[in-house]
Tab-separated table of C-alpha atoms in Angstrom:
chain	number	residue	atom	x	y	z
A	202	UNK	CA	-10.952	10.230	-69.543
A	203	UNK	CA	-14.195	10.508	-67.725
A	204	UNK	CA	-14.660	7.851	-64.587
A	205	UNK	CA	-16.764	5.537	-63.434
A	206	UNK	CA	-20.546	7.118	-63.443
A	207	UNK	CA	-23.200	6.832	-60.439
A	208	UNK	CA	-26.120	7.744	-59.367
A	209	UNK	CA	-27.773	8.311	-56.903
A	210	UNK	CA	-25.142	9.296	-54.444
A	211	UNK	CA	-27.413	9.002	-51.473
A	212	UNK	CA	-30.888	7.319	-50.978
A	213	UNK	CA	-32.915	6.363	-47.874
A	214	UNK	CA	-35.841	3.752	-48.258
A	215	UNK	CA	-37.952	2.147	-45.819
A	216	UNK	CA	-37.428	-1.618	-45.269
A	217	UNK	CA	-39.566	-4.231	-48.141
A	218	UNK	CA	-39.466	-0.528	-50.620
A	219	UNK	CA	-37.327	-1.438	-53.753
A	220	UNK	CA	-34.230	0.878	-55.166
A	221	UNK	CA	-32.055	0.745	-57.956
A	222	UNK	CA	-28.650	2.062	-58.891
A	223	UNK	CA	-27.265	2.991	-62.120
A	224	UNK	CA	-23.831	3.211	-63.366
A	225	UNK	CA	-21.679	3.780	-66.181
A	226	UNK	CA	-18.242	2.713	-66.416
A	227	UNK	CA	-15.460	4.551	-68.511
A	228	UNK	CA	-15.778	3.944	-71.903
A	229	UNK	CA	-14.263	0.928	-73.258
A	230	UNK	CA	-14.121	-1.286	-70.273
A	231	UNK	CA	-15.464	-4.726	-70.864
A	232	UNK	CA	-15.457	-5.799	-67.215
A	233	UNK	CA	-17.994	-4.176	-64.700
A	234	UNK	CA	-18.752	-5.057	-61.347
A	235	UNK	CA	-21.268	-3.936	-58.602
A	236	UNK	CA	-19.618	-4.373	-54.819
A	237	UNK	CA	-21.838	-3.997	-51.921
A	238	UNK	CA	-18.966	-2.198	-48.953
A	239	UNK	CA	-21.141	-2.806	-44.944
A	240	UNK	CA	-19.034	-0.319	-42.759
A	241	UNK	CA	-15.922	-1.648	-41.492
A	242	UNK	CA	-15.738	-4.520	-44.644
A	243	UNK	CA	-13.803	-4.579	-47.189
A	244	UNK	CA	-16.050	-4.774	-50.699
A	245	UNK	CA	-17.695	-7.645	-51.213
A	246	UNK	CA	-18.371	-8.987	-54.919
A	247	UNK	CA	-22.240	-8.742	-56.074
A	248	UNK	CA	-21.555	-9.138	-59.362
A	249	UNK	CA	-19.376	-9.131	-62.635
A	250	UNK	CA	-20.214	-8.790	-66.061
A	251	UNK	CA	-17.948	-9.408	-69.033
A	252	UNK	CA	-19.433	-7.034	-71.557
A	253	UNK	CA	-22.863	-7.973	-71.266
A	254	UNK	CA	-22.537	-11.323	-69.808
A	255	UNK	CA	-22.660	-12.333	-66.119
A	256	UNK	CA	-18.856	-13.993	-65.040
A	257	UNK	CA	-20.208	-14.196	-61.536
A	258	UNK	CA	-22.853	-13.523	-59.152
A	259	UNK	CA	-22.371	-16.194	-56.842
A	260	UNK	CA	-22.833	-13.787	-53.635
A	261	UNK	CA	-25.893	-12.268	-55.579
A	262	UNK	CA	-28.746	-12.623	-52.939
A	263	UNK	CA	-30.968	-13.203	-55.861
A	264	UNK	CA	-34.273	-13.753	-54.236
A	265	UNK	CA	-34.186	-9.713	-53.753
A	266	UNK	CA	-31.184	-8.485	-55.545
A	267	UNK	CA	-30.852	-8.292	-59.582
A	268	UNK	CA	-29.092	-6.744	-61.776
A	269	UNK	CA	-28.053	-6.254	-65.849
A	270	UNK	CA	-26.190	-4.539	-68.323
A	271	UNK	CA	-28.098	-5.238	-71.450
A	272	UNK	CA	-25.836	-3.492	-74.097
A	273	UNK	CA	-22.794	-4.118	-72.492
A	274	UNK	CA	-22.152	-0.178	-71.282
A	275	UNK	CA	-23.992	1.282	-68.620
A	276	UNK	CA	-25.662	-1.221	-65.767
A	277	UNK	CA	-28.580	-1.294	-63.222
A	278	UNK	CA	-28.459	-3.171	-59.738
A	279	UNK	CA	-31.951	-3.278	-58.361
A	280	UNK	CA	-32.580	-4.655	-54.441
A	281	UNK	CA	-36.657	-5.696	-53.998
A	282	UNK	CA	-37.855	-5.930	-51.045
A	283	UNK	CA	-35.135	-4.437	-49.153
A	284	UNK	CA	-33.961	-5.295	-45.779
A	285	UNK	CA	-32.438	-3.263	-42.826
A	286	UNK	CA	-29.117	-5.579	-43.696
A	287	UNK	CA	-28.701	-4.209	-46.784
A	288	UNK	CA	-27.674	-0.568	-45.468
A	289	UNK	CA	-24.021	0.013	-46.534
A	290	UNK	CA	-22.574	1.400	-49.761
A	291	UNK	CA	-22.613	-0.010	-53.562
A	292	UNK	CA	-20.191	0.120	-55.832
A	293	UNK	CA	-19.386	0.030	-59.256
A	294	UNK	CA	-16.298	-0.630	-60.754
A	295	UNK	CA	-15.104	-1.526	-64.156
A	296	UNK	CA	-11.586	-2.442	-65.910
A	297	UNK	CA	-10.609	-3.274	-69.397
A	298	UNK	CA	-10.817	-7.009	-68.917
A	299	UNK	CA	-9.906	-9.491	-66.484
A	300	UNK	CA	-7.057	-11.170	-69.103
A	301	UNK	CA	-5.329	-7.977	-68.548
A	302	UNK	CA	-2.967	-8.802	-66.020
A	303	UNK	CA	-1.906	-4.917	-65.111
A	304	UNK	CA	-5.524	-3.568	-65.422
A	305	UNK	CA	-6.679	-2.174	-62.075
A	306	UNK	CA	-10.488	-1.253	-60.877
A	307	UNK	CA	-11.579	2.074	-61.757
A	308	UNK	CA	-14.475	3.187	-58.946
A	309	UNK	CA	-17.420	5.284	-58.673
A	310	UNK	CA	-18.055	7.362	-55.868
A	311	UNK	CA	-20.285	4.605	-54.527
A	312	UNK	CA	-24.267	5.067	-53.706
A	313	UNK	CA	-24.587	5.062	-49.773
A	314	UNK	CA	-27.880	3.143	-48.936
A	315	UNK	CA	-29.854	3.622	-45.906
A	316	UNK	CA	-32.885	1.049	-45.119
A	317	UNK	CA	-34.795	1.939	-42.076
B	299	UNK	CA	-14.729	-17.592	-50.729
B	300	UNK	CA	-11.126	-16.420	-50.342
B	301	UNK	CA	-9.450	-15.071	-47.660
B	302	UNK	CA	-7.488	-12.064	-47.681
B	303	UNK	CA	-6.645	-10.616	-44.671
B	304	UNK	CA	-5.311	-6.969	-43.392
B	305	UNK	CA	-3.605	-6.041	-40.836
B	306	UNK	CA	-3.573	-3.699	-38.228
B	307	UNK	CA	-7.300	-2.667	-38.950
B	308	UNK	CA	-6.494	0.723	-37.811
B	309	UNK	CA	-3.845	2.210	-37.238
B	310	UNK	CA	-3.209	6.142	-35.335
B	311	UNK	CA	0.096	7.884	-36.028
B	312	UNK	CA	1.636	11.103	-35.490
B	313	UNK	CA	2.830	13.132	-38.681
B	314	UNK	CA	6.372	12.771	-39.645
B	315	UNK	CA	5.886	8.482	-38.595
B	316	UNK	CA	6.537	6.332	-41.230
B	317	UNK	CA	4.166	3.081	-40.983
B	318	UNK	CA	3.397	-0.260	-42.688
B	319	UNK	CA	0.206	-2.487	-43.310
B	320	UNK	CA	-0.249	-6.366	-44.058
B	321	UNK	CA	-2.098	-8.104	-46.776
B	322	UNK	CA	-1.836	-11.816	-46.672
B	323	UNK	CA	-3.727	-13.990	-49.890
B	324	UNK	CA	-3.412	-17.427	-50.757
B	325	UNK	CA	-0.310	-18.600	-52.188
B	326	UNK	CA	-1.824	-21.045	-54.799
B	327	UNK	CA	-3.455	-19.220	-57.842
B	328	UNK	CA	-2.390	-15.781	-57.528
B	329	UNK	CA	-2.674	-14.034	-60.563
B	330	UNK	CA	-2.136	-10.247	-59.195
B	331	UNK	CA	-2.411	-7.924	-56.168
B	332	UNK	CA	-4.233	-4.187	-56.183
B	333	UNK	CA	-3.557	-1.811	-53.281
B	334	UNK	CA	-6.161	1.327	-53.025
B	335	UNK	CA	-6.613	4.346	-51.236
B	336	UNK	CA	-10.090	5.005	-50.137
B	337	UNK	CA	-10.204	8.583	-48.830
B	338	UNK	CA	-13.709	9.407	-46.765
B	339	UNK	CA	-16.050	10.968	-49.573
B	340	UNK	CA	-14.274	9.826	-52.472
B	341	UNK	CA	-13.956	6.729	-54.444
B	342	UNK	CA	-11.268	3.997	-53.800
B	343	UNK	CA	-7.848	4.976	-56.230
B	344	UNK	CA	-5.967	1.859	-57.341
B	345	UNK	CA	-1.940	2.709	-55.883
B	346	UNK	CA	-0.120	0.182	-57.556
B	347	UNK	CA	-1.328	-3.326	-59.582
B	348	UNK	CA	1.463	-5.828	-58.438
B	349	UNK	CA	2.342	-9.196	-60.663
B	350	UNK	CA	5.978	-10.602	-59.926
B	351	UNK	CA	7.369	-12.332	-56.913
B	352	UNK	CA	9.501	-10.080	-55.285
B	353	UNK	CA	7.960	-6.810	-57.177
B	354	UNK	CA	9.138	-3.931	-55.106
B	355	UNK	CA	6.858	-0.467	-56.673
B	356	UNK	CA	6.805	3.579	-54.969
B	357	UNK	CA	4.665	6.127	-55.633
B	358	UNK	CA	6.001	8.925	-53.718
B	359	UNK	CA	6.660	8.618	-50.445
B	360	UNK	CA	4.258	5.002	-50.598
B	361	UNK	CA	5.965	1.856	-51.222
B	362	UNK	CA	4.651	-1.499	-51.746
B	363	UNK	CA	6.614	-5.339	-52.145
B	364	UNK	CA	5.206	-8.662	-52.775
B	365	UNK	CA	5.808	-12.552	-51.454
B	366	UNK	CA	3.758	-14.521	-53.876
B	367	UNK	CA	5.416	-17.975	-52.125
B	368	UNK	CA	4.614	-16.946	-48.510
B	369	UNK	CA	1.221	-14.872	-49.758
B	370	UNK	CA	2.339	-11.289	-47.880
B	371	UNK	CA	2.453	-7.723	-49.182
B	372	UNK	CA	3.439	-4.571	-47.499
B	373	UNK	CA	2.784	-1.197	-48.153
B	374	UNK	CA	5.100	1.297	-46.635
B	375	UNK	CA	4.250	5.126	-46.249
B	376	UNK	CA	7.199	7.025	-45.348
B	377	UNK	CA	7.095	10.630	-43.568
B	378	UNK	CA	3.077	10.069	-42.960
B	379	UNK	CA	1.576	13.315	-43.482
B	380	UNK	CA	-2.440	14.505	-43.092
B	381	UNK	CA	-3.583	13.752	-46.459
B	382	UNK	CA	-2.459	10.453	-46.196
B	383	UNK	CA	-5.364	9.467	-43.743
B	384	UNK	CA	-7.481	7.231	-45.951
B	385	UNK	CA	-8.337	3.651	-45.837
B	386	UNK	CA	-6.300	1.165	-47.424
B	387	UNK	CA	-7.380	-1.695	-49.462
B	388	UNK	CA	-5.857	-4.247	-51.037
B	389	UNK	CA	-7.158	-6.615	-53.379
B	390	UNK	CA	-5.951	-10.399	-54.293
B	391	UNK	CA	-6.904	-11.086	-57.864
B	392	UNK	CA	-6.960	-14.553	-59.703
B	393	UNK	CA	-6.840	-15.288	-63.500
B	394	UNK	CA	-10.545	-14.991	-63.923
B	395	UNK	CA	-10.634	-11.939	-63.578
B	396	UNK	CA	-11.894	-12.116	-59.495
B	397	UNK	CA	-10.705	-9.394	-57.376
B	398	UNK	CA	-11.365	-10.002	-53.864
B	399	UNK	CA	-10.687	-7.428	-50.932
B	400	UNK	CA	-9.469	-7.626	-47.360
B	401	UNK	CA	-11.929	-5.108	-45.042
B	402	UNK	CA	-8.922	-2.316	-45.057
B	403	UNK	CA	-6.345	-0.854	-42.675
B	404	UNK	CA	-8.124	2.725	-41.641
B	405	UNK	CA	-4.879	5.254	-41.186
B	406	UNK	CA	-4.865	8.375	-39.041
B	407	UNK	CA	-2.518	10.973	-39.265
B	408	UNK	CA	-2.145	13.245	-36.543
B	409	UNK	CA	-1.168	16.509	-37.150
């Protein structure tokens, strides 16, 4: 089966620019997430979506981050402005559902972020 | 925000060690527990999804066993070779469908 789906791999923006990041999970998987991983963290949760619905963005900073998955495939996390804090490396994840107990996170190859 | 904790953060061995890493969770809605291998330039690859009190899984020469009461899993790695150099994750989940991550034990192997 093909995997998780990102783009771009790299990107460097200026601090208060905007950038956004795509993904597509493997096909079939109702739950996506976005993690944002700051060098030497573990991932932290952005957000998850159950098919096209959020199930929580709680530690969305949503005065400059956003995101959606409008037909409940393929998703777009936007940051605007960005800040110098917000350097580290997003990823996107999905699994077939969070009711399914053995189902573990599939993973893109992340987009690193640099904001100078 | 829930706390799940790793330990060593890194750790530096010589090839031919075998080694161990900590992940402690809360004891009180547990509902699995992921460990992943996050080699540098590639994406994190779920090792083994862990349900049962007292599950005991191996992949190889990687082992992992889980205290849902006390809120502790190990991983094992027998033999440690090169290629096992990678971060390690490991990731409590709860019956919502929340998987939350400890920051990682970073292994070196030494050749």
């Amino acid at each position: 089966e093909a995997g998780v789906a990102q783009s771009p791999r790299y990107k460097i923006i200026e601090k208060r620019q905007s950038v956004a990041f795509w993904c597509n999970p493997i096909s079939g998987h109702a739950t996506l997430y976005w993690y944002q991983q700051i060098l030497g963290q573990g991932p932290k949760l952005l957000i998850q979506f159950q098919n096209n619905g959020v199930v929580d963005d709680s530690q969305l900073p949503k005065d400059r981050f956003s995101a959606e998955r409008l037909k409940g495939v393929d998703s777009t996390l936007k940051i605007q402005p960005a800040k110098l804090e917000d350097s580290a490396v997003y990823l996107c994840a999905s699994s077939l559902g969070g009711t399914v107990r053995n189902s573990p996170l599939h993973f893109g190859n992340g987009t690193r972020l640099t904001v100078t | 925000i829930l706390n799940v904790e790793q330990s060593p953060q890194s750790l530096h061995v010589q090839e031919g060690d075998s080694t161990n890493f900590t992940c402690s969770f809360p004891s009180s809605n547990f509902y699995a527990l992921h460990w992943y291998r996050w080699e540098t330039a590639k994406s994190p690859e779920a090792l083994f999804v862990m349900t049962l009190n007292g599950d005991e899984k191996k992949k190889g020469r990687i082992s992992a066993t889980l205290n849902t009461k006390e809120g502790y899993s190990y991983l094992y790695i027998k033999g440690s070779q090169p290629e096992d150099s990678a971060t390690y994750l490991c990731a409590f989940n709860t019956n919502a469908g929340k998987s939350t991550f400890g920051d990682g034990t970073t292994l070196t192997v030494k050749p």
